N, CA and C atoms as an extended XYZ file, in Angstrom:
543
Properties=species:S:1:pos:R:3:atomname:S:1:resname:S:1:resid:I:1 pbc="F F F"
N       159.704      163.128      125.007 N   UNK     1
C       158.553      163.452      124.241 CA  UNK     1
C       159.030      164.196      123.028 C   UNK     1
N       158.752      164.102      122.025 N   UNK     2
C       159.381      164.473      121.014 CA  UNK     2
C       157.903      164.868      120.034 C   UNK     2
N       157.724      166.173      120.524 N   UNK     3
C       156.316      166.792      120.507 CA  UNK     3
C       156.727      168.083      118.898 C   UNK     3
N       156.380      167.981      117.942 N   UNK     4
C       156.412      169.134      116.938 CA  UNK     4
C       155.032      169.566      116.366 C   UNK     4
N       154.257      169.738      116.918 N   UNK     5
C       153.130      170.258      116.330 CA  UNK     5
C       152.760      171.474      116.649 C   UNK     5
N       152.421      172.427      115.524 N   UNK     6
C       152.306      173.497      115.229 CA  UNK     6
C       150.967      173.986      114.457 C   UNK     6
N       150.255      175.005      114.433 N   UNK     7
C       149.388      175.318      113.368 CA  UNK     7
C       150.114      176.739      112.646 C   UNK     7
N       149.375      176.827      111.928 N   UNK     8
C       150.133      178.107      110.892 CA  UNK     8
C       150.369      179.035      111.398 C   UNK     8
N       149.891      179.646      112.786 N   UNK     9
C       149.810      180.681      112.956 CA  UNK     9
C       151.069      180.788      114.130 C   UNK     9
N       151.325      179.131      114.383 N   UNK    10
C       152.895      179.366      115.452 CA  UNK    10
C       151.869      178.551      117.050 C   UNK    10
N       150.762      178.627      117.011 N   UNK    11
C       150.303      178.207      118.019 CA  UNK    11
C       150.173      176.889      118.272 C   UNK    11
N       150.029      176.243      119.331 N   UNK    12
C       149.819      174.692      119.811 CA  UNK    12
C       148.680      174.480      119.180 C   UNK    12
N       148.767      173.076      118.297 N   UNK    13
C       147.562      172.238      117.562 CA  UNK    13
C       146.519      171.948      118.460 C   UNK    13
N       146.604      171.463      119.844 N   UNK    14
C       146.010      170.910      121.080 CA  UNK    14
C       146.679      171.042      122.152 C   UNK    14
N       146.517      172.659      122.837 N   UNK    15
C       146.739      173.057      123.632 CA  UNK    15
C       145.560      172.480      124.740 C   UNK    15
N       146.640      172.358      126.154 N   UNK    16
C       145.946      171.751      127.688 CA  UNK    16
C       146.041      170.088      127.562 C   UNK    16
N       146.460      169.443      126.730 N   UNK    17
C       146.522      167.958      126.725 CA  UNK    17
C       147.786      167.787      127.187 C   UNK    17
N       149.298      168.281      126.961 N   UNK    18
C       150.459      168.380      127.723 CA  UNK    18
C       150.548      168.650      129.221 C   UNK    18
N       149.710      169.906      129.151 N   UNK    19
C       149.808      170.415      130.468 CA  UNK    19
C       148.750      169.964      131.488 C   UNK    19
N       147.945      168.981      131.011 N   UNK    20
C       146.835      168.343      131.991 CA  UNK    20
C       147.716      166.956      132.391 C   UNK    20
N       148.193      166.074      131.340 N   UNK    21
C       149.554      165.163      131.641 CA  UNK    21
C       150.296      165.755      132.995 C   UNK    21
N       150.894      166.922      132.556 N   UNK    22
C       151.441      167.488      133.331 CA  UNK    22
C       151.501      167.661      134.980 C   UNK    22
N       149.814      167.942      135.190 N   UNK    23
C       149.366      168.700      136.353 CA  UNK    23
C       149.446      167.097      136.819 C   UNK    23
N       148.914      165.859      136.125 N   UNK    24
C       148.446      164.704      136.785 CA  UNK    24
C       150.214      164.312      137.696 C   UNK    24
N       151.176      164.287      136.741 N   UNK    25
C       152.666      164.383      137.086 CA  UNK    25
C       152.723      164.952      138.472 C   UNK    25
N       152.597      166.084      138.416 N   UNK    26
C       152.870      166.495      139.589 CA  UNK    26
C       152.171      166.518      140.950 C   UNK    26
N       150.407      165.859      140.665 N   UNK    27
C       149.708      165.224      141.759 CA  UNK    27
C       150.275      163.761      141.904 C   UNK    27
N       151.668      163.445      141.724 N   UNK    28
C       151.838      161.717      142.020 CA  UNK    28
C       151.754      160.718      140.871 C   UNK    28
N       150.469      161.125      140.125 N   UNK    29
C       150.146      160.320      138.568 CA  UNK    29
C       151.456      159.970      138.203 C   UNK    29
N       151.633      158.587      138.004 N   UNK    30
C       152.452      158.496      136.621 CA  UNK    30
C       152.282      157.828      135.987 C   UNK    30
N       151.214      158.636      134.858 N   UNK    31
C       151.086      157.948      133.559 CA  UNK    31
C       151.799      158.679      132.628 C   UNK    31
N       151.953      157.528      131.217 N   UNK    32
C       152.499      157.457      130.327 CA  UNK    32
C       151.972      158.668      128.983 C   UNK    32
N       152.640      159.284      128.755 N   UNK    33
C       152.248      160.244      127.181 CA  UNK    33
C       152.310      159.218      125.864 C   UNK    33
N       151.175      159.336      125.536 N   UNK    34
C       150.864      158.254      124.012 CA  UNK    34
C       151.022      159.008      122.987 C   UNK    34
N       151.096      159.247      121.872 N   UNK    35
C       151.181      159.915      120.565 CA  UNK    35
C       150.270      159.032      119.973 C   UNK    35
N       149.188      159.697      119.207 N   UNK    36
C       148.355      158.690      118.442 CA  UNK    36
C       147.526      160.037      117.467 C   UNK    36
N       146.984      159.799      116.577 N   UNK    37
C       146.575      160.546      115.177 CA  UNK    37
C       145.180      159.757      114.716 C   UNK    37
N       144.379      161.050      114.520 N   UNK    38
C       142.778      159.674      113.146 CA  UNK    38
C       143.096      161.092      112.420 C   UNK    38
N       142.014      160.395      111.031 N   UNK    39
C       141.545      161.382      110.084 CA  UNK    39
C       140.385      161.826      109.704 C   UNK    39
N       139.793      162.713      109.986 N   UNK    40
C       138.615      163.022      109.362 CA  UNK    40
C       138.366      163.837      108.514 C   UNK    40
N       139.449      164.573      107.675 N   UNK    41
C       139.045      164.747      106.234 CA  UNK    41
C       139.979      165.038      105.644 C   UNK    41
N       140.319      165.017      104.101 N   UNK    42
C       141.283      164.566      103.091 CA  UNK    42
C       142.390      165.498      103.560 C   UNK    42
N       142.376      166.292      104.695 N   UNK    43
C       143.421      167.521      105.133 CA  UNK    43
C       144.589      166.434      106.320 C   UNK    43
N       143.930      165.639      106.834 N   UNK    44
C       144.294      165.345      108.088 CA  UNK    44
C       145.655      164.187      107.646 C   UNK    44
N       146.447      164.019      107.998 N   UNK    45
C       147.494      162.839      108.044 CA  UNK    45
C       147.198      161.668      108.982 C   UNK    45
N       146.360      161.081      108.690 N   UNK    46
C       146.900      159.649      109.631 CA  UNK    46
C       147.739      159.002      110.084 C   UNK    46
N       148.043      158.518      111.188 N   UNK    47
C       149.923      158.268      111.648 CA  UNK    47
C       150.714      159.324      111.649 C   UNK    47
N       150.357      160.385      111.754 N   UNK    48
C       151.829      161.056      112.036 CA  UNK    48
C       152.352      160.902      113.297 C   UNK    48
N       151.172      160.946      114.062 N   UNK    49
C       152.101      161.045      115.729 CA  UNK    49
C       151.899      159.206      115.819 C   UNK    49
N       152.718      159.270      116.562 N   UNK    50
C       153.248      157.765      116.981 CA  UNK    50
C       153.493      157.605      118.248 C   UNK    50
N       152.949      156.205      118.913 N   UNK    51
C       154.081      155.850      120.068 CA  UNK    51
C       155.201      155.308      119.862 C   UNK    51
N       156.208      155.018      120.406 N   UNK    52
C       157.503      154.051      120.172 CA  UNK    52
C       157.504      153.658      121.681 C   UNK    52
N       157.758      152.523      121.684 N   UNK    53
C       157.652      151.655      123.032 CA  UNK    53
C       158.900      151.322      122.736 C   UNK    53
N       160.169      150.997      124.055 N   UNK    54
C       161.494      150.561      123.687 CA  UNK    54
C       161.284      149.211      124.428 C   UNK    54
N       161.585      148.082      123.843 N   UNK    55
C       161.220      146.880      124.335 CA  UNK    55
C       162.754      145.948      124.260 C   UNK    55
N       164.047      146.632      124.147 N   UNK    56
C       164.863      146.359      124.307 CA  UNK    56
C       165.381      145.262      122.920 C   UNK    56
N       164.510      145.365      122.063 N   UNK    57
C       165.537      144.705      120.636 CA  UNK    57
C       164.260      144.711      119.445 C   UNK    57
N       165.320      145.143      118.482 N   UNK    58
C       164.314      145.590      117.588 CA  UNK    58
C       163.838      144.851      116.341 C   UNK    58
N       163.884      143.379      116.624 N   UNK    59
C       164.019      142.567      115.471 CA  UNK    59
C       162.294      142.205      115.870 C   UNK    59
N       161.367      142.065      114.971 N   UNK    60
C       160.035      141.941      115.154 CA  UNK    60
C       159.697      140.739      115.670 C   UNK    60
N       160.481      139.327      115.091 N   UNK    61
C       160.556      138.317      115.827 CA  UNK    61
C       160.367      138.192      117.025 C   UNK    61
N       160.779      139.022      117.611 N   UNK    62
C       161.252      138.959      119.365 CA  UNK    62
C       160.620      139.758      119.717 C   UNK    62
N       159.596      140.297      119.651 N   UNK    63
C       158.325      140.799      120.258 CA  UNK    63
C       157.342      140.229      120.443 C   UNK    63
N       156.741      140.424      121.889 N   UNK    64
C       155.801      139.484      122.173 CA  UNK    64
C       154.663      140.593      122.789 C   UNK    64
N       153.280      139.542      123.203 N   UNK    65
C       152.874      140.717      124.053 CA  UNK    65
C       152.906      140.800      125.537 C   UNK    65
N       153.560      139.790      125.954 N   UNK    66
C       154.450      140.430      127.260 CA  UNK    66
C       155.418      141.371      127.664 C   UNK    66
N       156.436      141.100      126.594 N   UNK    67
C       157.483      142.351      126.285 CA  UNK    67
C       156.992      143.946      126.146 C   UNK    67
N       155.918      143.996      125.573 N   UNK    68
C       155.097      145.153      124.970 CA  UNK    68
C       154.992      145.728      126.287 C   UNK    68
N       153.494      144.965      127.191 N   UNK    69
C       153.268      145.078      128.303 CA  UNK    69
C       154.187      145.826      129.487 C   UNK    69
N       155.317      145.077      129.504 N   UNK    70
C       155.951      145.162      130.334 CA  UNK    70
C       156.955      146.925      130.029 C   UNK    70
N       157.575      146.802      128.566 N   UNK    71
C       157.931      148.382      128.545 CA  UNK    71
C       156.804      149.351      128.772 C   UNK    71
N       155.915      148.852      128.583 N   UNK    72
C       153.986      149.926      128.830 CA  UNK    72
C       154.771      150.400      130.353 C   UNK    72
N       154.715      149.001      130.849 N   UNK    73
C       155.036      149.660      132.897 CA  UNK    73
C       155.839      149.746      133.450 C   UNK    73
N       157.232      149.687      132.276 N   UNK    74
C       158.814      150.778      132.891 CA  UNK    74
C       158.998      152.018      132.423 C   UNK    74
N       157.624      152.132      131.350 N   UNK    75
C       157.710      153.569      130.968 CA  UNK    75
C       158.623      154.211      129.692 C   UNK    75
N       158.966      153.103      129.111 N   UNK    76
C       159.721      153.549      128.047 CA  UNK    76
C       159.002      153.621      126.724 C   UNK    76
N       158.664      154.804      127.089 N   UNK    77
C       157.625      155.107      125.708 CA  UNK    77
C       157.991      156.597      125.533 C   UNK    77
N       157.521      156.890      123.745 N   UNK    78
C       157.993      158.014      123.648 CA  UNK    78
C       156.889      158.417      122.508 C   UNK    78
N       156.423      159.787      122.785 N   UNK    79
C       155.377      159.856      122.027 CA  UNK    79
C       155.949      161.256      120.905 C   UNK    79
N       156.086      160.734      119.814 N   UNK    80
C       156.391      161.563      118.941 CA  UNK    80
C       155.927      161.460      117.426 C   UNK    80
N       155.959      162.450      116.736 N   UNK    81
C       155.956      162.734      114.956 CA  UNK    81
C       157.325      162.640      114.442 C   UNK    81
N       158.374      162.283      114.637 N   UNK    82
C       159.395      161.884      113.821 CA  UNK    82
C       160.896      161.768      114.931 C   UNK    82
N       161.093      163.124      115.494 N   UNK    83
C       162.379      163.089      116.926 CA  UNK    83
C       162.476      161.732      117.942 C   UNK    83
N       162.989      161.434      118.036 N   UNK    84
C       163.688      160.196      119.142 CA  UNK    84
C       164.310      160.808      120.078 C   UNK    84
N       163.862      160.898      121.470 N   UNK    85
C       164.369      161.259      122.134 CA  UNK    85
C       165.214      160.713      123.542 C   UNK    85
N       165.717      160.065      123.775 N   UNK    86
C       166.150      159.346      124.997 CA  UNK    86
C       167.195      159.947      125.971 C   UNK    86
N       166.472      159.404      126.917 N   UNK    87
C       167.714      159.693      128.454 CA  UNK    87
C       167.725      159.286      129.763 C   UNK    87
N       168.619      159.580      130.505 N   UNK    88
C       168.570      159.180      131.905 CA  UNK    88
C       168.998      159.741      132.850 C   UNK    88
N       168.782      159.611      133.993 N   UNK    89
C       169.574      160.586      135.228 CA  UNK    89
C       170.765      159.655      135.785 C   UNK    89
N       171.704      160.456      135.879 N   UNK    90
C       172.824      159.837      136.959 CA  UNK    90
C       173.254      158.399      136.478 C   UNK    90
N       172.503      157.734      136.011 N   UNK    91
C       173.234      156.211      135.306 CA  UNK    91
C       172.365      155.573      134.225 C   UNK    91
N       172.886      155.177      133.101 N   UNK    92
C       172.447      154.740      131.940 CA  UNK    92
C       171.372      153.547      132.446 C   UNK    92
N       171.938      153.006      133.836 N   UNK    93
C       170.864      151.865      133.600 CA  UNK    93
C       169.753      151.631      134.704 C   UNK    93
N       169.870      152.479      135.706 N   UNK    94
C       169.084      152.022      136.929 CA  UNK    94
C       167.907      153.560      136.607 C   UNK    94
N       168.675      154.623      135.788 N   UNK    95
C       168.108      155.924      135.763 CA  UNK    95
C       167.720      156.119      134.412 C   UNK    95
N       167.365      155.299      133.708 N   UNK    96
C       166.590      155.592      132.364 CA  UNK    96
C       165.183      156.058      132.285 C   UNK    96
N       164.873      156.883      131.443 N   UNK    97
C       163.658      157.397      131.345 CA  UNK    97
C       162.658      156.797      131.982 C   UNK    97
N       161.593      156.794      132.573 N   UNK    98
C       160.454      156.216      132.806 CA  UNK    98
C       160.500      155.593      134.264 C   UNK    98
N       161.623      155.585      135.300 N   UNK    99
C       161.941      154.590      136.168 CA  UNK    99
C       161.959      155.919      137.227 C   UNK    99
N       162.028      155.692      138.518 N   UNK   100
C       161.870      156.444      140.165 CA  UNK   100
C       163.209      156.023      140.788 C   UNK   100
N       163.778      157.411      140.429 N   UNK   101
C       165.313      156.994      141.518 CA  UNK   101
C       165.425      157.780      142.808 C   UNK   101
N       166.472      157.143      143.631 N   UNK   102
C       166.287      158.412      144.867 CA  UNK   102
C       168.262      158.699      144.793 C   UNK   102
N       168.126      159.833      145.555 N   UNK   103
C       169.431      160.442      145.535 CA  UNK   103
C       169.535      161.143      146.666 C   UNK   103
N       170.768      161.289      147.283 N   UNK   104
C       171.097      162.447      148.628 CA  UNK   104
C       171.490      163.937      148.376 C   UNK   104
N       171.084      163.851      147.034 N   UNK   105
C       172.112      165.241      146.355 CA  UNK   105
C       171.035      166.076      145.880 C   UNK   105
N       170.913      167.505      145.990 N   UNK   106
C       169.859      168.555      145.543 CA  UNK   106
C       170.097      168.950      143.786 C   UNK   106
N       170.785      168.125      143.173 N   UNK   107
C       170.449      168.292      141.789 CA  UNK   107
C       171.015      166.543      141.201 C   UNK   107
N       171.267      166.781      140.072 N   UNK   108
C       171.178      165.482      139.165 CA  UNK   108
C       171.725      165.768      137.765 C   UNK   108
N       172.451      164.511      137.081 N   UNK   109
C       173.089      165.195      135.692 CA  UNK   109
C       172.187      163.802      134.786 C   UNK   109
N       171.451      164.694      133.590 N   UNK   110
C       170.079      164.335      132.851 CA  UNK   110
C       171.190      164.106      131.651 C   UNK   110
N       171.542      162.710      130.991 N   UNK   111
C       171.997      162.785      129.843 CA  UNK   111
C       170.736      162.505      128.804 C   UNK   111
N       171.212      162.962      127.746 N   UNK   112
C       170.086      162.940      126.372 CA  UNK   112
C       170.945      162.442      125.255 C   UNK   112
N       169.816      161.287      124.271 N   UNK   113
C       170.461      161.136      123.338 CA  UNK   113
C       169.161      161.563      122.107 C   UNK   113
N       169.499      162.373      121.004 N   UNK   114
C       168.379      162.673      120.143 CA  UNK   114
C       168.915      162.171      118.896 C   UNK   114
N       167.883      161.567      118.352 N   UNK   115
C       168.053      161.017      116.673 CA  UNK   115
C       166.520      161.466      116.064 C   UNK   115
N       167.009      161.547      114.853 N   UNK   116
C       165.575      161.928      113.977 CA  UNK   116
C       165.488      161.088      112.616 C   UNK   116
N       164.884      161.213      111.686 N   UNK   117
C       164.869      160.907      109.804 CA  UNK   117
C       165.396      162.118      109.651 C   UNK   117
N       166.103      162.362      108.417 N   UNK   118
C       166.543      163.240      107.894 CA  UNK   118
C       165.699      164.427      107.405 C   UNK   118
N       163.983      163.717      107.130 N   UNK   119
C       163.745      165.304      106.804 CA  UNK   119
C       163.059      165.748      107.972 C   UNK   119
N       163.228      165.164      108.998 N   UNK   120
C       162.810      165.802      110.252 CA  UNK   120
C       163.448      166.513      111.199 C   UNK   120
N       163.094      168.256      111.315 N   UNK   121
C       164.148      169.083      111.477 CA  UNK   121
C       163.847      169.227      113.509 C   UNK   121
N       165.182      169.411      113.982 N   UNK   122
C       164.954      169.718      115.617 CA  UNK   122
C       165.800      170.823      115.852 C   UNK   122
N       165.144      172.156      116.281 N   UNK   123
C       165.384      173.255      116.572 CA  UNK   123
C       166.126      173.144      118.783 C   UNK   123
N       165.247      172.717      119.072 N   UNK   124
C       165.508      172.872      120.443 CA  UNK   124
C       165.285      171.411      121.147 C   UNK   124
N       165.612      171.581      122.352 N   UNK   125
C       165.270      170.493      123.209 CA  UNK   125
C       164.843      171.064      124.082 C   UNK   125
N       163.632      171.006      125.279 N   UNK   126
C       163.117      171.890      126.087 CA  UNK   126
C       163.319      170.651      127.239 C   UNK   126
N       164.058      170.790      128.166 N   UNK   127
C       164.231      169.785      129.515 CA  UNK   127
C       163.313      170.286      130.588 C   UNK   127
N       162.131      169.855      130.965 N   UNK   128
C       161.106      169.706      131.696 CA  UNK   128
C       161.351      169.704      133.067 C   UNK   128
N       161.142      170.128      134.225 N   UNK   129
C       161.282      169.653      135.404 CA  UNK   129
C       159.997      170.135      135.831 C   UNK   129
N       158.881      169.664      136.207 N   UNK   130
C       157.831      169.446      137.425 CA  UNK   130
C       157.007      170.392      136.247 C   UNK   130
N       156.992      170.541      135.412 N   UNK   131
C       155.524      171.165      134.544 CA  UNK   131
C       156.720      172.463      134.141 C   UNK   131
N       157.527      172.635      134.662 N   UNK   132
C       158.484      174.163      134.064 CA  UNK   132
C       159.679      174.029      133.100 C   UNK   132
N       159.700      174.824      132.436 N   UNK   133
C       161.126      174.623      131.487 CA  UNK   133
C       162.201      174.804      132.387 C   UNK   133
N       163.244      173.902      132.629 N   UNK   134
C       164.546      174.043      133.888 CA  UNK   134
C       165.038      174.500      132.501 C   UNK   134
N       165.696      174.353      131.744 N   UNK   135
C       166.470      174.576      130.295 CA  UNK   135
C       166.105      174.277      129.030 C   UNK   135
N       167.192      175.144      128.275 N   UNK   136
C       166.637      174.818      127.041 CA  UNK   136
C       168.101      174.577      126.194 C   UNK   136
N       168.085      173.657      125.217 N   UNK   137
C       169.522      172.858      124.603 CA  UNK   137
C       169.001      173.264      123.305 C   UNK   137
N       169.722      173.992      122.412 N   UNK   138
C       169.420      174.962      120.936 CA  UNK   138
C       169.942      173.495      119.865 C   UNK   138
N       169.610      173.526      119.172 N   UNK   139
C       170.143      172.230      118.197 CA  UNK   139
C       169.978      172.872      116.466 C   UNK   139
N       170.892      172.862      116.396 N   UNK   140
C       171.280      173.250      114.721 CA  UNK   140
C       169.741      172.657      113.962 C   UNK   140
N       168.969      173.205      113.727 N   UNK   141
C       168.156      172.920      112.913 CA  UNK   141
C       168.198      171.915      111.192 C   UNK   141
N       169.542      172.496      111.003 N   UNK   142
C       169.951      171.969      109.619 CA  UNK   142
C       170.705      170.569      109.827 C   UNK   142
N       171.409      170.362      111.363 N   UNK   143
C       171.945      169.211      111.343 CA  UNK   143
C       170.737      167.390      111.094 C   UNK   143
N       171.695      167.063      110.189 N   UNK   144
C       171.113      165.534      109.954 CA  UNK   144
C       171.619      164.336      111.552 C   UNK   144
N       170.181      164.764      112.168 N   UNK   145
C       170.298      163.777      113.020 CA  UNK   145
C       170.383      162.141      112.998 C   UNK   145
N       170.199      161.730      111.800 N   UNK   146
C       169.701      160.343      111.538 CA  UNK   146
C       171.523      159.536      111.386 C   UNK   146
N       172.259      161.145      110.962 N   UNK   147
C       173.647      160.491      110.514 CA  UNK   147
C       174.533      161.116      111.674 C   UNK   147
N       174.319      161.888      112.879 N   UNK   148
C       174.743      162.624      113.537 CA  UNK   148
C       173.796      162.799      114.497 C   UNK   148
N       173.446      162.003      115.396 N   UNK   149
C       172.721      162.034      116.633 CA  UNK   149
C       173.342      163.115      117.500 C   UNK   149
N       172.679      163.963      118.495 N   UNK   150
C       173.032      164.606      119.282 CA  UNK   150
C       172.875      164.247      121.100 C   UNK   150
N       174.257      164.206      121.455 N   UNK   151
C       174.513      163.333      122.799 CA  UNK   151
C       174.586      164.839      123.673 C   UNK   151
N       174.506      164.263      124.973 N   UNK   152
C       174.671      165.684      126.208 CA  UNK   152
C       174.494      165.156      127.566 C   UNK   152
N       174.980      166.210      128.123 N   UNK   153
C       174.721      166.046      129.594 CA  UNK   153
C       174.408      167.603      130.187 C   UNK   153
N       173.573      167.298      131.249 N   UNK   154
C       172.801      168.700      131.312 CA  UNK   154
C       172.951      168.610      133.266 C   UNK   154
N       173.654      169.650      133.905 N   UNK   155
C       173.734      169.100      135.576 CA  UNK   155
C       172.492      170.132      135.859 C   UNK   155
N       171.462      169.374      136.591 N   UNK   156
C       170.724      170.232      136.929 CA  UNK   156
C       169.924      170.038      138.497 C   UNK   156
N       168.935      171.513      138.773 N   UNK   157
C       168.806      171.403      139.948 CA  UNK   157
C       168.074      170.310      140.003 C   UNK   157
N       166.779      170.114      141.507 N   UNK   158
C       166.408      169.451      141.799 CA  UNK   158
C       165.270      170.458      141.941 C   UNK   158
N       163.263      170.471      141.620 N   UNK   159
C       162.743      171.373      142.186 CA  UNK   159
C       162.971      171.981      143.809 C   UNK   159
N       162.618      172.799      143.859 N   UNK   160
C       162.459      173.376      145.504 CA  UNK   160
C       161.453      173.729      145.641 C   UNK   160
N       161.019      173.560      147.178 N   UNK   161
C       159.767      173.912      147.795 CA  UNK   161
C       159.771      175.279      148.599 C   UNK   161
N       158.707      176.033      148.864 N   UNK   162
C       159.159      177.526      149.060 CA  UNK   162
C       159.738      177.972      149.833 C   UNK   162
N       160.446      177.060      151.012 N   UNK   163
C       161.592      176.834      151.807 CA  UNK   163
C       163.021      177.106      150.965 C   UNK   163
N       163.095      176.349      150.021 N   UNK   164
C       164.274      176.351      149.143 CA  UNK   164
C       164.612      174.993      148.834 C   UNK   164
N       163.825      173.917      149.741 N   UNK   165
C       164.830      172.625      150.365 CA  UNK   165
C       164.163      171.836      149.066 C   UNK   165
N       165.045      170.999      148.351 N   UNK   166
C       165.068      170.200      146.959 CA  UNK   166
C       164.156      169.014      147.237 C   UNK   166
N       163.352      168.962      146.521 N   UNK   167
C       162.228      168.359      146.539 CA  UNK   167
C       161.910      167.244      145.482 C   UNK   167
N       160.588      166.357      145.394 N   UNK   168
C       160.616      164.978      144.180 CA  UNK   168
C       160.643      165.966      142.947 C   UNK   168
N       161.352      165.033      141.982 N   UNK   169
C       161.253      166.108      140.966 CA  UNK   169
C       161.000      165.125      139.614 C   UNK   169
N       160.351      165.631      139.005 N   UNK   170
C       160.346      164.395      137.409 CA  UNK   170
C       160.054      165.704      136.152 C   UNK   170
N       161.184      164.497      134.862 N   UNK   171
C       162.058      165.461      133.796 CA  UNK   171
C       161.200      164.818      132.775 C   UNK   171
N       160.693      166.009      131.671 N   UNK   172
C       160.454      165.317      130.570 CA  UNK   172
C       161.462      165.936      129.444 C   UNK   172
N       161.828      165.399      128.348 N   UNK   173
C       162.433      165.846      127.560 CA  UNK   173
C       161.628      165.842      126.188 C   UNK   173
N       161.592      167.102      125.285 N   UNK   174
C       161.166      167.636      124.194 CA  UNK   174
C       161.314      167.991      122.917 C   UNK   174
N       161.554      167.246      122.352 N   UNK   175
C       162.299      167.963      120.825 CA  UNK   175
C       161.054      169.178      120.122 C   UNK   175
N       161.571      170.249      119.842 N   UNK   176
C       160.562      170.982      118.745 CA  UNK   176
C       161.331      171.717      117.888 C   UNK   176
N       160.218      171.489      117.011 N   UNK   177
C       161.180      172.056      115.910 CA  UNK   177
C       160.008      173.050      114.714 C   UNK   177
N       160.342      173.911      114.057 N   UNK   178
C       159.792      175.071      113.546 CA  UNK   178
C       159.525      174.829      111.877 C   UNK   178
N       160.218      173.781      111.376 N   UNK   179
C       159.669      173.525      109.682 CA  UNK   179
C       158.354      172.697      109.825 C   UNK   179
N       158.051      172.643      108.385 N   UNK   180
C       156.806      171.967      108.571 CA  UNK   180
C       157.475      170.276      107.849 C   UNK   180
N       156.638      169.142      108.191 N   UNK   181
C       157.072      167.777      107.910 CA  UNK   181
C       156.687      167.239      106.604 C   UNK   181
């Protein structure tokens, strides 16, 4: 999720729409986070927030609306204003964003890949586990992601239940960032 919205004062634009996503996450729900924007008066930007659906090739030709469909229900969508955010658990291809893996092990290693446009600045990455911040990955604000993507690997737990014993767990990943666009 590659979420930067801010109002002047430092506060969330539309606060409880993340964290209602959220709560649905952790009752079982798994639906998808959309990015979408209207305007209703000469203040407002139309399109800034966006979805990006990854449909596995990016030549327009080769999009169909089955293809569409079908990334809709592996989940590779990313709802953002300018950050690209991608990743996976434990393997590039069976553990990519949006997909249900199982494991015997009480944690997991979350790689991330972030790209942006150049005048779009990313301060942090906030790595999500079950509605809580598990970590946070600091990112040079000034670096040009568009020419210098930022790669990682992050080993992390698994939630726990008030036993201790590691429990289902699902990651969102966050770009935010503090200039204005």
């Amino acid at each position: 999720a590659g979420r930067i919205v801010l109002k002047a004062n430092g506060d969330p634009a539309f606060p409880g729409a993340v964290e209602d996503w959220f709560n649905l996450l952790n009752l079982g729900r798994r639906f998808i986070a959309v990015g979408t924007a209207d305007s209703h008066s000469g203040s407002d930007e139309a399109g800034q927030f966006r979805t990006m659906v990854y449909v596995g090739d990016d030549r327009p030709i080769t999009l169909t609306d089955e293809r569409l469909v079908e990334a809709f229900r592996a989940r590779r969508v990313v709802a953002t204003n300018a950050p690209l955010v991608d990743f996976w658990i434990d393997d590039p291809n069976r553990g990519v964003m949006g997909q249900t893996i199982s494991t015997t092990k009480d944690g997991v290693t979350l790689h991330y890949h972030l790209t942006a446009a150049k005048w779009a600045s990313v301060a942090r990455l906030n790595v999500w586990r079950n509605g809580v911040i598990a970590t946070v990955v600091e990112v040079d604000p000034d670096r040009d992601l568009a020419k210098q993507p930022l790669d990682g690997a992050l080993d992390l737990e698994l939630a726990r239940d008030a036993k201790g014993s590691a429990i289902d767990s699902w990651f969102v990943v966050e770009a935010i960032g503090y200039r204005s666009l």
